[in-house]
Protein backbone atom coordinates (compact mmCIF):
# COMPACT_ATOMS: atom_id res chain seq x y z
CA UNK A 1 0.00 0.00 0.00
CA UNK A 2 1.54 3.36 -0.94
CA UNK A 3 1.16 6.83 0.58
CA UNK A 4 -1.54 7.78 -1.90
CA UNK A 5 -3.98 5.12 -0.72
CA UNK A 6 -4.14 5.60 3.07
CA UNK A 7 -4.77 8.78 5.08
CA UNK A 8 -1.45 10.46 5.79
CA UNK A 9 -1.79 14.15 6.51
CA UNK A 10 1.93 14.88 6.56
CA UNK A 11 2.10 13.49 3.05
CA UNK A 12 -0.95 15.58 2.12
CA UNK A 13 0.86 18.71 3.35
CA UNK A 14 3.84 17.91 1.14
CA UNK A 15 1.62 17.33 -1.88
CA UNK A 16 -0.28 20.58 -1.28
CA UNK A 17 2.96 22.55 -0.98
CA UNK A 18 3.95 21.44 -4.49
CA UNK A 19 0.96 23.32 -5.89
CA UNK A 20 1.88 26.78 -4.53
CA UNK A 21 4.68 28.04 -6.83
CA UNK A 22 3.24 29.40 -10.06
CA UNK A 23 5.51 31.77 -11.96
CA UNK A 24 3.47 34.16 -14.03
CA UNK A 25 0.52 34.37 -11.64
CA UNK A 26 0.29 37.56 -9.57
CA UNK A 27 3.29 37.37 -7.23
CA UNK A 28 4.36 33.88 -8.35
CA UNK A 29 2.38 31.98 -5.73
CA UNK A 30 -1.05 30.40 -5.37
CA UNK A 31 -0.72 30.35 -1.58
CA UNK A 32 -2.70 33.60 -0.99
CA UNK A 33 -5.70 32.60 -3.11
CA UNK A 34 -5.71 29.13 -1.53
CA UNK A 35 -5.80 30.78 1.91
CA UNK A 36 -8.77 32.82 0.70
CA UNK A 37 -10.49 29.62 -0.49
CA UNK A 38 -10.18 28.11 3.01
CA UNK A 39 -11.55 31.28 4.63
CA UNK A 40 -14.53 31.50 2.28
CA UNK A 41 -15.42 27.84 2.94
CA UNK A 42 -15.72 28.69 6.64
CA UNK A 43 -17.02 32.26 6.27
CA UNK A 44 -20.55 31.12 5.41
CA UNK A 45 -21.20 29.87 8.95
CA UNK A 46 -24.26 31.28 10.73
CA UNK A 47 -24.23 30.70 14.47
CA UNK A 48 -27.93 31.62 14.76
CA UNK A 49 -29.10 28.75 12.54
CA UNK A 50 -26.00 26.55 12.87
CA UNK A 51 -25.70 26.33 9.08
CA UNK A 52 -22.84 26.87 6.65
CA UNK A 53 -19.15 26.43 7.44
CA UNK A 54 -16.45 24.27 5.90
CA UNK A 55 -18.06 20.84 6.37
CA UNK A 56 -19.65 19.52 3.20
CA UNK A 57 -17.50 21.47 0.70
CA UNK A 58 -20.70 23.22 -0.32
CA UNK A 59 -18.79 25.61 -2.61
CA UNK A 60 -18.97 22.85 -5.22
CA UNK A 61 -22.65 23.71 -5.70
CA UNK A 62 -24.56 26.84 -6.75
CA UNK A 63 -25.51 29.29 -5.40
CA UNK A 64 -22.32 29.31 -3.27
CA UNK A 65 -20.23 28.43 -6.33
CA UNK A 66 -21.50 31.52 -8.09
CA UNK A 67 -21.46 33.90 -5.09
CA UNK A 68 -19.85 37.14 -6.30
CA UNK A 69 -17.47 36.93 -3.31
CA UNK A 70 -16.13 33.64 -4.63
CA UNK A 71 -15.20 34.89 -8.10
CA UNK A 72 -11.57 33.97 -8.78
CA UNK A 73 -11.48 31.07 -6.32
CA UNK A 74 -11.87 28.63 -9.22
CA UNK A 75 -8.12 29.15 -9.72
CA UNK A 76 -7.47 27.76 -6.23
CA UNK A 77 -9.95 24.91 -6.52
CA UNK A 78 -8.57 23.89 -9.90
CA UNK A 79 -4.98 23.93 -8.66
CA UNK A 80 -5.92 21.57 -5.82
CA UNK A 81 -7.68 19.18 -8.20
CA UNK A 82 -4.40 17.39 -8.95
CA UNK A 83 -3.84 16.90 -5.19
CA UNK A 84 -7.39 15.57 -4.82
CA UNK A 85 -6.76 13.06 -7.62
CA UNK A 86 -3.47 11.97 -6.06
CA UNK A 87 -4.98 11.60 -2.56
CA UNK A 88 -8.26 9.80 -3.18
CA UNK A 89 -8.93 9.37 0.56
CA UNK A 90 -9.17 13.07 1.38
CA UNK A 91 -12.48 14.95 1.16
CA UNK A 92 -12.65 18.31 -0.63
CA UNK A 93 -13.67 19.96 2.64
CA UNK A 94 -10.60 18.60 4.44
CA UNK A 95 -8.34 19.35 1.48
CA UNK A 96 -9.47 22.98 1.05
CA UNK A 97 -9.15 23.77 4.76
CA UNK A 98 -5.85 21.92 5.19
CA UNK A 99 -4.48 23.71 2.11
CA UNK A 100 -5.32 27.02 3.80
CA UNK A 101 -3.28 26.24 6.90
CA UNK A 102 -0.42 24.82 4.83
CA UNK A 103 -0.45 28.06 2.78
CA UNK A 104 -0.22 30.20 5.93
CA UNK A 105 2.79 28.26 7.18
CA UNK A 106 4.42 28.19 3.72
CA UNK A 107 4.26 32.00 3.62
CA UNK A 108 5.99 32.28 7.01
CA UNK A 109 2.89 32.49 9.21
CA UNK A 110 2.02 30.45 12.31
CA UNK A 111 1.16 26.75 12.39
CA UNK A 112 -2.62 26.62 12.77
CA UNK A 113 -4.10 23.53 14.46
CA UNK A 114 -6.20 21.61 11.95
CA UNK A 115 -8.37 18.53 12.43
CA UNK A 116 -9.52 16.09 9.71
CA UNK A 117 -12.87 14.31 9.35
CA UNK A 118 -15.01 16.68 7.25
CA UNK A 119 -17.20 15.02 4.67
CA UNK A 120 -18.40 16.17 1.26
CA UNK A 121 -22.18 16.47 1.02
CA UNK A 122 -23.50 14.44 -1.90
CA UNK A 123 -26.13 16.99 -2.92
CA UNK A 124 -26.94 20.70 -2.65
CA UNK A 125 -29.57 20.46 0.13
CA UNK A 126 -27.40 22.22 2.72
CA UNK A 127 -25.71 24.84 0.56
CA UNK A 128 -25.88 28.18 2.40
CA UNK A 129 -27.53 31.12 0.63
CA UNK A 130 -25.41 33.83 -0.96
CA UNK A 131 -24.79 37.05 0.88
CA UNK A 132 -23.03 35.73 3.98
CA UNK A 133 -19.51 36.80 3.00
CA UNK A 134 -18.32 40.30 3.95
CA UNK A 135 -18.45 43.11 1.39
CA UNK A 136 -15.37 45.29 0.97
CA UNK A 137 -17.20 48.58 0.44
CA UNK A 138 -19.05 48.44 3.78
CA UNK A 139 -18.43 49.85 7.26
CA UNK A 140 -17.75 48.63 10.80
CA UNK A 141 -21.43 47.84 11.43
CA UNK A 142 -21.34 45.33 8.58
CA UNK A 143 -17.98 43.88 9.69
CA UNK A 144 -19.36 43.27 13.21
CA UNK A 145 -22.60 41.85 11.84
CA UNK A 146 -20.70 39.27 9.76
CA UNK A 147 -18.03 38.40 12.33
CA UNK A 148 -20.48 38.16 15.24
CA UNK A 149 -22.47 35.74 13.10
CA UNK A 150 -19.17 33.82 12.81
CA UNK A 151 -18.93 33.97 16.61
CA UNK A 152 -15.86 36.24 16.48
CA UNK A 153 -15.25 39.22 18.78
CA UNK A 154 -13.42 42.45 17.82
CA UNK A 155 -10.00 41.10 18.73
CA UNK A 156 -10.49 37.90 16.69
CA UNK A 157 -11.87 39.92 13.79
CA UNK A 158 -8.84 42.21 13.64
CA UNK A 159 -6.45 39.28 13.97
CA UNK A 160 -8.15 37.45 11.09
CA UNK A 161 -8.05 40.52 8.87
CA UNK A 162 -4.28 40.57 9.30
CA UNK A 163 -4.33 37.91 6.55
CA UNK A 164 -4.55 40.81 4.11
CA UNK A 165 -0.77 40.98 4.54
CA UNK A 166 -0.77 38.48 1.67
CA UNK A 167 -2.33 38.38 -1.77
CA UNK A 168 -4.01 41.06 -3.74
CA UNK A 169 -7.22 42.36 -5.27
CA UNK A 170 -7.87 41.77 -8.94
CA UNK A 171 -9.90 44.17 -11.04
CA UNK A 172 -11.07 41.22 -13.17
CA UNK A 173 -12.60 39.56 -10.08
CA UNK A 174 -13.73 42.09 -7.46
CA UNK A 175 -13.13 45.30 -9.39
CA UNK A 176 -10.59 46.43 -6.79
CA UNK A 177 -6.90 46.35 -7.63
CA UNK A 178 -3.53 45.95 -5.94
CA UNK A 179 -1.79 44.48 -2.92
CA UNK A 180 -1.97 45.54 0.73
CA UNK A 181 1.77 45.12 1.34
CA UNK A 182 4.99 45.26 -0.66
CA UNK A 183 5.72 41.58 -0.03
CA UNK A 184 2.36 39.89 -0.68
CA UNK A 185 3.69 36.37 -0.35
CA UNK A 186 5.03 36.90 3.17
CA UNK A 187 2.65 36.31 6.06
CA UNK A 188 3.59 38.70 8.89
CA UNK A 189 2.15 41.73 10.73
CA UNK A 190 2.96 44.19 7.93
CA UNK A 191 -0.73 44.77 7.13
CA UNK A 192 -1.18 46.50 10.50
CA UNK A 193 2.02 48.54 10.16
CA UNK A 194 1.09 49.72 6.68
CA UNK A 195 -2.43 50.58 7.81
CA UNK A 196 -1.04 52.85 10.54
CA UNK A 197 2.02 54.29 8.83
CA UNK A 198 0.98 55.10 5.27
CA UNK A 199 -1.10 58.10 4.24
CA UNK A 200 -4.33 56.90 2.68
CA UNK A 201 -6.74 58.63 0.32
CA UNK A 202 -9.71 57.47 -1.71
CA UNK A 203 -9.20 56.91 -5.42
CA UNK A 204 -10.78 55.05 -8.30
CA UNK A 205 -9.65 51.98 -10.21
CA UNK A 206 -9.86 53.46 -13.71
CA UNK A 207 -10.96 50.31 -15.56
CA UNK A 208 -13.78 49.37 -13.16
CA UNK A 209 -14.79 52.64 -11.53
CA UNK A 210 -14.56 51.03 -8.08
CA UNK A 211 -13.30 53.19 -5.25
CA UNK A 212 -10.68 52.09 -2.72
CA UNK A 213 -7.90 53.63 -0.67
CA UNK A 214 -4.41 54.18 -2.13
CA UNK A 215 -1.22 55.11 -0.27
CA UNK A 216 0.70 58.25 -1.35
CA UNK A 217 2.69 56.64 -4.18
CA UNK A 218 -0.23 54.37 -5.13
CA UNK A 219 1.87 51.23 -4.65
CA UNK A 220 -0.53 49.81 -2.04
CA UNK A 221 -4.28 49.61 -1.47
CA UNK A 222 -6.89 49.18 1.27
CA UNK A 223 -10.56 48.27 1.03
CA UNK A 224 -13.12 50.40 2.89
CA UNK A 225 -13.49 47.54 5.37
CA UNK A 226 -9.72 47.52 6.00
CA UNK A 227 -9.77 51.27 6.73
CA UNK A 228 -12.58 50.74 9.24
CA UNK A 229 -9.99 49.03 11.42
CA UNK A 230 -8.31 52.39 12.06
CA UNK A 231 -11.48 54.48 12.06
CA UNK A 232 -13.22 52.40 14.74
CA UNK A 233 -11.58 52.87 18.18
CA UNK A 234 -12.23 49.29 19.39
CA UNK A 235 -10.71 47.82 16.22
CA UNK A 236 -7.85 50.37 16.25
CA UNK A 237 -6.79 49.23 19.70
CA UNK A 238 -5.98 45.77 18.31
CA UNK A 239 -4.39 47.11 15.12
CA UNK A 240 -1.89 48.99 17.29
CA UNK A 241 -1.20 45.94 19.46
CA UNK A 242 -0.58 43.66 16.46
CA UNK A 243 1.56 46.25 14.63
CA UNK A 244 3.86 46.22 17.69
CA UNK A 245 3.82 42.54 18.54
CA UNK A 246 4.06 39.96 15.76
CA UNK A 247 4.33 37.05 18.21
CA UNK A 248 0.98 37.94 19.75
CA UNK A 249 -0.53 38.48 16.29
CA UNK A 250 0.61 34.99 15.23
CA UNK A 251 -0.83 33.43 18.39
CA UNK A 252 -4.18 35.24 18.14
CA UNK A 253 -4.43 34.68 14.38
CA UNK A 254 -3.70 30.99 14.82
CA UNK A 255 -6.37 30.65 17.54
CA UNK A 256 -8.98 32.55 15.54
CA UNK A 257 -8.26 30.70 12.28
CA UNK A 258 -8.39 27.33 14.04
CA UNK A 259 -11.78 28.35 15.48
CA UNK A 260 -12.96 29.45 12.03
CA UNK A 261 -12.04 26.05 10.58
CA UNK A 262 -14.20 24.26 13.14
CA UNK A 263 -17.34 26.42 12.84
CA UNK A 264 -20.44 24.26 12.40
CA UNK A 265 -18.54 21.05 13.06
CA UNK A 266 -19.52 18.85 15.96
CA UNK A 267 -16.99 16.21 17.07
CA UNK A 268 -17.21 13.12 19.28
CA UNK A 269 -14.70 12.36 22.03
CA UNK A 270 -12.40 10.67 19.51
CA UNK A 271 -12.42 13.79 17.32
CA UNK A 272 -14.67 12.28 14.64
CA UNK A 273 -17.19 14.58 12.93
CA UNK A 274 -20.72 13.84 14.16
CA UNK A 275 -23.80 13.70 11.97
CA UNK A 276 -24.17 16.05 9.05
C1 LIG B 1 -14.25 42.29 6.23
C2 LIG B 1 -13.74 41.14 5.85
C3 LIG B 1 -13.11 40.89 4.50
C4 LIG B 1 -13.39 41.46 3.29
C5 LIG B 1 -14.45 42.52 2.95
C6 LIG B 1 -12.48 40.90 2.32
C7 LIG B 1 -12.46 41.21 0.98
C8 LIG B 1 -11.51 40.78 0.08
C9 LIG B 1 -11.45 41.15 -1.32
C10 LIG B 1 -12.43 42.08 -2.03
C11 LIG B 1 -10.37 40.53 -1.86
C12 LIG B 1 -9.88 40.62 -3.31
C13 LIG B 1 -10.51 39.55 -4.20
C14 LIG B 1 -9.95 39.65 -5.60
O1 LIG B 1 -10.18 40.67 -6.25
O2 LIG B 1 -9.29 38.68 -6.03
C15 LIG B 1 -9.74 39.77 -0.81
C16 LIG B 1 -8.60 39.02 -0.98
C17 LIG B 1 -8.05 38.24 0.01
N1 LIG B 1 -8.56 38.01 1.27
FE1 LIG B 1 -10.05 39.05 2.13
N2 LIG B 1 -11.67 39.99 2.96
C18 LIG B 1 -12.03 39.94 4.28
C19 LIG B 1 -11.50 39.11 5.25
C20 LIG B 1 -10.51 38.18 5.03
C21 LIG B 1 -10.10 37.18 5.99
C22 LIG B 1 -10.70 36.99 7.38
C23 LIG B 1 -9.10 36.45 5.39
C24 LIG B 1 -8.33 35.27 5.93
C25 LIG B 1 -8.22 34.95 7.19
C26 LIG B 1 -8.89 37.01 4.07
C27 LIG B 1 -7.94 36.59 3.17
C28 LIG B 1 -7.75 37.12 1.90
C29 LIG B 1 -6.62 36.78 1.04
C30 LIG B 1 -5.45 35.86 1.39
C31 LIG B 1 -6.82 37.49 -0.15
C32 LIG B 1 -5.91 37.50 -1.39
C33 LIG B 1 -6.37 36.51 -2.42
C34 LIG B 1 -5.55 36.55 -3.69
O3 LIG B 1 -4.41 37.01 -3.68
O4 LIG B 1 -6.06 36.10 -4.73
N3 LIG B 1 -9.78 38.03 3.89
N4 LIG B 1 -10.46 39.92 0.34
CSV table of C-alpha atoms and ligand atoms in Angstrom, one decimal:
chain,number,residue,atom,x,y,z
A,1,UNK,CA,0.0,0.0,0.0
A,2,UNK,CA,1.5,3.4,-0.9
A,3,UNK,CA,1.2,6.8,0.6
A,4,UNK,CA,-1.5,7.8,-1.9
A,5,UNK,CA,-4.0,5.1,-0.7
A,6,UNK,CA,-4.1,5.6,3.1
A,7,UNK,CA,-4.8,8.8,5.1
A,8,UNK,CA,-1.4,10.5,5.8
A,9,UNK,CA,-1.8,14.2,6.5
A,10,UNK,CA,1.9,14.9,6.6
A,11,UNK,CA,2.1,13.5,3.0
A,12,UNK,CA,-0.9,15.6,2.1
A,13,UNK,CA,0.9,18.7,3.4
A,14,UNK,CA,3.8,17.9,1.1
A,15,UNK,CA,1.6,17.3,-1.9
A,16,UNK,CA,-0.3,20.6,-1.3
A,17,UNK,CA,3.0,22.5,-1.0
A,18,UNK,CA,4.0,21.4,-4.5
A,19,UNK,CA,1.0,23.3,-5.9
A,20,UNK,CA,1.9,26.8,-4.5
A,21,UNK,CA,4.7,28.0,-6.8
A,22,UNK,CA,3.2,29.4,-10.1
A,23,UNK,CA,5.5,31.8,-12.0
A,24,UNK,CA,3.5,34.2,-14.0
A,25,UNK,CA,0.5,34.4,-11.6
A,26,UNK,CA,0.3,37.6,-9.6
A,27,UNK,CA,3.3,37.4,-7.2
A,28,UNK,CA,4.4,33.9,-8.3
A,29,UNK,CA,2.4,32.0,-5.7
A,30,UNK,CA,-1.1,30.4,-5.4
A,31,UNK,CA,-0.7,30.3,-1.6
A,32,UNK,CA,-2.7,33.6,-1.0
A,33,UNK,CA,-5.7,32.6,-3.1
A,34,UNK,CA,-5.7,29.1,-1.5
A,35,UNK,CA,-5.8,30.8,1.9
A,36,UNK,CA,-8.8,32.8,0.7
A,37,UNK,CA,-10.5,29.6,-0.5
A,38,UNK,CA,-10.2,28.1,3.0
A,39,UNK,CA,-11.5,31.3,4.6
A,40,UNK,CA,-14.5,31.5,2.3
A,41,UNK,CA,-15.4,27.8,2.9
A,42,UNK,CA,-15.7,28.7,6.6
A,43,UNK,CA,-17.0,32.3,6.3
A,44,UNK,CA,-20.6,31.1,5.4
A,45,UNK,CA,-21.2,29.9,8.9
A,46,UNK,CA,-24.3,31.3,10.7
A,47,UNK,CA,-24.2,30.7,14.5
A,48,UNK,CA,-27.9,31.6,14.8
A,49,UNK,CA,-29.1,28.7,12.5
A,50,UNK,CA,-26.0,26.5,12.9
A,51,UNK,CA,-25.7,26.3,9.1
A,52,UNK,CA,-22.8,26.9,6.6
A,53,UNK,CA,-19.1,26.4,7.4
A,54,UNK,CA,-16.4,24.3,5.9
A,55,UNK,CA,-18.1,20.8,6.4
A,56,UNK,CA,-19.7,19.5,3.2
A,57,UNK,CA,-17.5,21.5,0.7
A,58,UNK,CA,-20.7,23.2,-0.3
A,59,UNK,CA,-18.8,25.6,-2.6
A,60,UNK,CA,-19.0,22.8,-5.2
A,61,UNK,CA,-22.6,23.7,-5.7
A,62,UNK,CA,-24.6,26.8,-6.8
A,63,UNK,CA,-25.5,29.3,-5.4
A,64,UNK,CA,-22.3,29.3,-3.3
A,65,UNK,CA,-20.2,28.4,-6.3
A,66,UNK,CA,-21.5,31.5,-8.1
A,67,UNK,CA,-21.5,33.9,-5.1
A,68,UNK,CA,-19.8,37.1,-6.3
A,69,UNK,CA,-17.5,36.9,-3.3
A,70,UNK,CA,-16.1,33.6,-4.6
A,71,UNK,CA,-15.2,34.9,-8.1
A,72,UNK,CA,-11.6,34.0,-8.8
A,73,UNK,CA,-11.5,31.1,-6.3
A,74,UNK,CA,-11.9,28.6,-9.2
A,75,UNK,CA,-8.1,29.2,-9.7
A,76,UNK,CA,-7.5,27.8,-6.2
A,77,UNK,CA,-10.0,24.9,-6.5
A,78,UNK,CA,-8.6,23.9,-9.9
A,79,UNK,CA,-5.0,23.9,-8.7
A,80,UNK,CA,-5.9,21.6,-5.8
A,81,UNK,CA,-7.7,19.2,-8.2
A,82,UNK,CA,-4.4,17.4,-9.0
A,83,UNK,CA,-3.8,16.9,-5.2
A,84,UNK,CA,-7.4,15.6,-4.8
A,85,UNK,CA,-6.8,13.1,-7.6
A,86,UNK,CA,-3.5,12.0,-6.1
A,87,UNK,CA,-5.0,11.6,-2.6
A,88,UNK,CA,-8.3,9.8,-3.2
A,89,UNK,CA,-8.9,9.4,0.6
A,90,UNK,CA,-9.2,13.1,1.4
A,91,UNK,CA,-12.5,15.0,1.2
A,92,UNK,CA,-12.6,18.3,-0.6
A,93,UNK,CA,-13.7,20.0,2.6
A,94,UNK,CA,-10.6,18.6,4.4
A,95,UNK,CA,-8.3,19.4,1.5
A,96,UNK,CA,-9.5,23.0,1.0
A,97,UNK,CA,-9.1,23.8,4.8
A,98,UNK,CA,-5.8,21.9,5.2
A,99,UNK,CA,-4.5,23.7,2.1
A,100,UNK,CA,-5.3,27.0,3.8
A,101,UNK,CA,-3.3,26.2,6.9
A,102,UNK,CA,-0.4,24.8,4.8
A,103,UNK,CA,-0.4,28.1,2.8
A,104,UNK,CA,-0.2,30.2,5.9
A,105,UNK,CA,2.8,28.3,7.2
A,106,UNK,CA,4.4,28.2,3.7
A,107,UNK,CA,4.3,32.0,3.6
A,108,UNK,CA,6.0,32.3,7.0
A,109,UNK,CA,2.9,32.5,9.2
A,110,UNK,CA,2.0,30.4,12.3
A,111,UNK,CA,1.2,26.7,12.4
A,112,UNK,CA,-2.6,26.6,12.8
A,113,UNK,CA,-4.1,23.5,14.5
A,114,UNK,CA,-6.2,21.6,11.9
A,115,UNK,CA,-8.4,18.5,12.4
A,116,UNK,CA,-9.5,16.1,9.7
A,117,UNK,CA,-12.9,14.3,9.3
A,118,UNK,CA,-15.0,16.7,7.3
A,119,UNK,CA,-17.2,15.0,4.7
A,120,UNK,CA,-18.4,16.2,1.3
A,121,UNK,CA,-22.2,16.5,1.0
A,122,UNK,CA,-23.5,14.4,-1.9
A,123,UNK,CA,-26.1,17.0,-2.9
A,124,UNK,CA,-26.9,20.7,-2.6
A,125,UNK,CA,-29.6,20.5,0.1
A,126,UNK,CA,-27.4,22.2,2.7
A,127,UNK,CA,-25.7,24.8,0.6
A,128,UNK,CA,-25.9,28.2,2.4
A,129,UNK,CA,-27.5,31.1,0.6
A,130,UNK,CA,-25.4,33.8,-1.0
A,131,UNK,CA,-24.8,37.1,0.9
A,132,UNK,CA,-23.0,35.7,4.0
A,133,UNK,CA,-19.5,36.8,3.0
A,134,UNK,CA,-18.3,40.3,4.0
A,135,UNK,CA,-18.5,43.1,1.4
A,136,UNK,CA,-15.4,45.3,1.0
A,137,UNK,CA,-17.2,48.6,0.4
A,138,UNK,CA,-19.0,48.4,3.8
A,139,UNK,CA,-18.4,49.8,7.3
A,140,UNK,CA,-17.7,48.6,10.8
A,141,UNK,CA,-21.4,47.8,11.4
A,142,UNK,CA,-21.3,45.3,8.6
A,143,UNK,CA,-18.0,43.9,9.7
A,144,UNK,CA,-19.4,43.3,13.2
A,145,UNK,CA,-22.6,41.8,11.8
A,146,UNK,CA,-20.7,39.3,9.8
A,147,UNK,CA,-18.0,38.4,12.3
A,148,UNK,CA,-20.5,38.2,15.2
A,149,UNK,CA,-22.5,35.7,13.1
A,150,UNK,CA,-19.2,33.8,12.8
A,151,UNK,CA,-18.9,34.0,16.6
A,152,UNK,CA,-15.9,36.2,16.5
A,153,UNK,CA,-15.2,39.2,18.8
A,154,UNK,CA,-13.4,42.4,17.8
A,155,UNK,CA,-10.0,41.1,18.7
A,156,UNK,CA,-10.5,37.9,16.7
A,157,UNK,CA,-11.9,39.9,13.8
A,158,UNK,CA,-8.8,42.2,13.6
A,159,UNK,CA,-6.5,39.3,14.0
A,160,UNK,CA,-8.1,37.5,11.1
A,161,UNK,CA,-8.1,40.5,8.9
A,162,UNK,CA,-4.3,40.6,9.3
A,163,UNK,CA,-4.3,37.9,6.6
A,164,UNK,CA,-4.6,40.8,4.1
A,165,UNK,CA,-0.8,41.0,4.5
A,166,UNK,CA,-0.8,38.5,1.7
A,167,UNK,CA,-2.3,38.4,-1.8
A,168,UNK,CA,-4.0,41.1,-3.7
A,169,UNK,CA,-7.2,42.4,-5.3
A,170,UNK,CA,-7.9,41.8,-8.9
A,171,UNK,CA,-9.9,44.2,-11.0
A,172,UNK,CA,-11.1,41.2,-13.2
A,173,UNK,CA,-12.6,39.6,-10.1
A,174,UNK,CA,-13.7,42.1,-7.5
A,175,UNK,CA,-13.1,45.3,-9.4
A,176,UNK,CA,-10.6,46.4,-6.8
A,177,UNK,CA,-6.9,46.3,-7.6
A,178,UNK,CA,-3.5,46.0,-5.9
A,179,UNK,CA,-1.8,44.5,-2.9
A,180,UNK,CA,-2.0,45.5,0.7
A,181,UNK,CA,1.8,45.1,1.3
A,182,UNK,CA,5.0,45.3,-0.7
A,183,UNK,CA,5.7,41.6,0.0
A,184,UNK,CA,2.4,39.9,-0.7
A,185,UNK,CA,3.7,36.4,-0.4
A,186,UNK,CA,5.0,36.9,3.2
A,187,UNK,CA,2.6,36.3,6.1
A,188,UNK,CA,3.6,38.7,8.9
A,189,UNK,CA,2.2,41.7,10.7
A,190,UNK,CA,3.0,44.2,7.9
A,191,UNK,CA,-0.7,44.8,7.1
A,192,UNK,CA,-1.2,46.5,10.5
A,193,UNK,CA,2.0,48.5,10.2
A,194,UNK,CA,1.1,49.7,6.7
A,195,UNK,CA,-2.4,50.6,7.8
A,196,UNK,CA,-1.0,52.8,10.5
A,197,UNK,CA,2.0,54.3,8.8
A,198,UNK,CA,1.0,55.1,5.3
A,199,UNK,CA,-1.1,58.1,4.2
A,200,UNK,CA,-4.3,56.9,2.7
A,201,UNK,CA,-6.7,58.6,0.3
A,202,UNK,CA,-9.7,57.5,-1.7
A,203,UNK,CA,-9.2,56.9,-5.4
A,204,UNK,CA,-10.8,55.0,-8.3
A,205,UNK,CA,-9.7,52.0,-10.2
A,206,UNK,CA,-9.9,53.5,-13.7
A,207,UNK,CA,-11.0,50.3,-15.6
A,208,UNK,CA,-13.8,49.4,-13.2
A,209,UNK,CA,-14.8,52.6,-11.5
A,210,UNK,CA,-14.6,51.0,-8.1
A,211,UNK,CA,-13.3,53.2,-5.2
A,212,UNK,CA,-10.7,52.1,-2.7
A,213,UNK,CA,-7.9,53.6,-0.7
A,214,UNK,CA,-4.4,54.2,-2.1
A,215,UNK,CA,-1.2,55.1,-0.3
A,216,UNK,CA,0.7,58.3,-1.3
A,217,UNK,CA,2.7,56.6,-4.2
A,218,UNK,CA,-0.2,54.4,-5.1
A,219,UNK,CA,1.9,51.2,-4.7
A,220,UNK,CA,-0.5,49.8,-2.0
A,221,UNK,CA,-4.3,49.6,-1.5
A,222,UNK,CA,-6.9,49.2,1.3
A,223,UNK,CA,-10.6,48.3,1.0
A,224,UNK,CA,-13.1,50.4,2.9
A,225,UNK,CA,-13.5,47.5,5.4
A,226,UNK,CA,-9.7,47.5,6.0
A,227,UNK,CA,-9.8,51.3,6.7
A,228,UNK,CA,-12.6,50.7,9.2
A,229,UNK,CA,-10.0,49.0,11.4
A,230,UNK,CA,-8.3,52.4,12.1
A,231,UNK,CA,-11.5,54.5,12.1
A,232,UNK,CA,-13.2,52.4,14.7
A,233,UNK,CA,-11.6,52.9,18.2
A,234,UNK,CA,-12.2,49.3,19.4
A,235,UNK,CA,-10.7,47.8,16.2
A,236,UNK,CA,-7.9,50.4,16.2
A,237,UNK,CA,-6.8,49.2,19.7
A,238,UNK,CA,-6.0,45.8,18.3
A,239,UNK,CA,-4.4,47.1,15.1
A,240,UNK,CA,-1.9,49.0,17.3
A,241,UNK,CA,-1.2,45.9,19.5
A,242,UNK,CA,-0.6,43.7,16.5
A,243,UNK,CA,1.6,46.3,14.6
A,244,UNK,CA,3.9,46.2,17.7
A,245,UNK,CA,3.8,42.5,18.5
A,246,UNK,CA,4.1,40.0,15.8
A,247,UNK,CA,4.3,37.1,18.2
A,248,UNK,CA,1.0,37.9,19.8
A,249,UNK,CA,-0.5,38.5,16.3
A,250,UNK,CA,0.6,35.0,15.2
A,251,UNK,CA,-0.8,33.4,18.4
A,252,UNK,CA,-4.2,35.2,18.1
A,253,UNK,CA,-4.4,34.7,14.4
A,254,UNK,CA,-3.7,31.0,14.8
A,255,UNK,CA,-6.4,30.7,17.5
A,256,UNK,CA,-9.0,32.6,15.5
A,257,UNK,CA,-8.3,30.7,12.3
A,258,UNK,CA,-8.4,27.3,14.0
A,259,UNK,CA,-11.8,28.3,15.5
A,260,UNK,CA,-13.0,29.5,12.0
A,261,UNK,CA,-12.0,26.0,10.6
A,262,UNK,CA,-14.2,24.3,13.1
A,263,UNK,CA,-17.3,26.4,12.8
A,264,UNK,CA,-20.4,24.3,12.4
A,265,UNK,CA,-18.5,21.1,13.1
A,266,UNK,CA,-19.5,18.9,16.0
A,267,UNK,CA,-17.0,16.2,17.1
A,268,UNK,CA,-17.2,13.1,19.3
A,269,UNK,CA,-14.7,12.4,22.0
A,270,UNK,CA,-12.4,10.7,19.5
A,271,UNK,CA,-12.4,13.8,17.3
A,272,UNK,CA,-14.7,12.3,14.6
A,273,UNK,CA,-17.2,14.6,12.9
A,274,UNK,CA,-20.7,13.8,14.2
A,275,UNK,CA,-23.8,13.7,12.0
A,276,UNK,CA,-24.2,16.0,9.0
B,1,LIG,C1,-14.2,42.3,6.2
B,1,LIG,C2,-13.7,41.1,5.8
B,1,LIG,C3,-13.1,40.9,4.5
B,1,LIG,C4,-13.4,41.5,3.3
B,1,LIG,C5,-14.4,42.5,3.0
B,1,LIG,C6,-12.5,40.9,2.3
B,1,LIG,C7,-12.5,41.2,1.0
B,1,LIG,C8,-11.5,40.8,0.1
B,1,LIG,C9,-11.4,41.2,-1.3
B,1,LIG,C10,-12.4,42.1,-2.0
B,1,LIG,C11,-10.4,40.5,-1.9
B,1,LIG,C12,-9.9,40.6,-3.3
B,1,LIG,C13,-10.5,39.5,-4.2
B,1,LIG,C14,-10.0,39.6,-5.6
B,1,LIG,O1,-10.2,40.7,-6.2
B,1,LIG,O2,-9.3,38.7,-6.0
B,1,LIG,C15,-9.7,39.8,-0.8
B,1,LIG,C16,-8.6,39.0,-1.0
B,1,LIG,C17,-8.0,38.2,0.0
B,1,LIG,N1,-8.6,38.0,1.3
B,1,LIG,FE1,-10.1,39.1,2.1
B,1,LIG,N2,-11.7,40.0,3.0
B,1,LIG,C18,-12.0,39.9,4.3
B,1,LIG,C19,-11.5,39.1,5.3
B,1,LIG,C20,-10.5,38.2,5.0
B,1,LIG,C21,-10.1,37.2,6.0
B,1,LIG,C22,-10.7,37.0,7.4
B,1,LIG,C23,-9.1,36.5,5.4
B,1,LIG,C24,-8.3,35.3,5.9
B,1,LIG,C25,-8.2,35.0,7.2
B,1,LIG,C26,-8.9,37.0,4.1
B,1,LIG,C27,-7.9,36.6,3.2
B,1,LIG,C28,-7.7,37.1,1.9
B,1,LIG,C29,-6.6,36.8,1.0
B,1,LIG,C30,-5.5,35.9,1.4
B,1,LIG,C31,-6.8,37.5,-0.2
B,1,LIG,C32,-5.9,37.5,-1.4
B,1,LIG,C33,-6.4,36.5,-2.4
B,1,LIG,C34,-5.6,36.6,-3.7
B,1,LIG,O3,-4.4,37.0,-3.7
B,1,LIG,O4,-6.1,36.1,-4.7
B,1,LIG,N3,-9.8,38.0,3.9
B,1,LIG,N4,-10.5,39.9,0.3
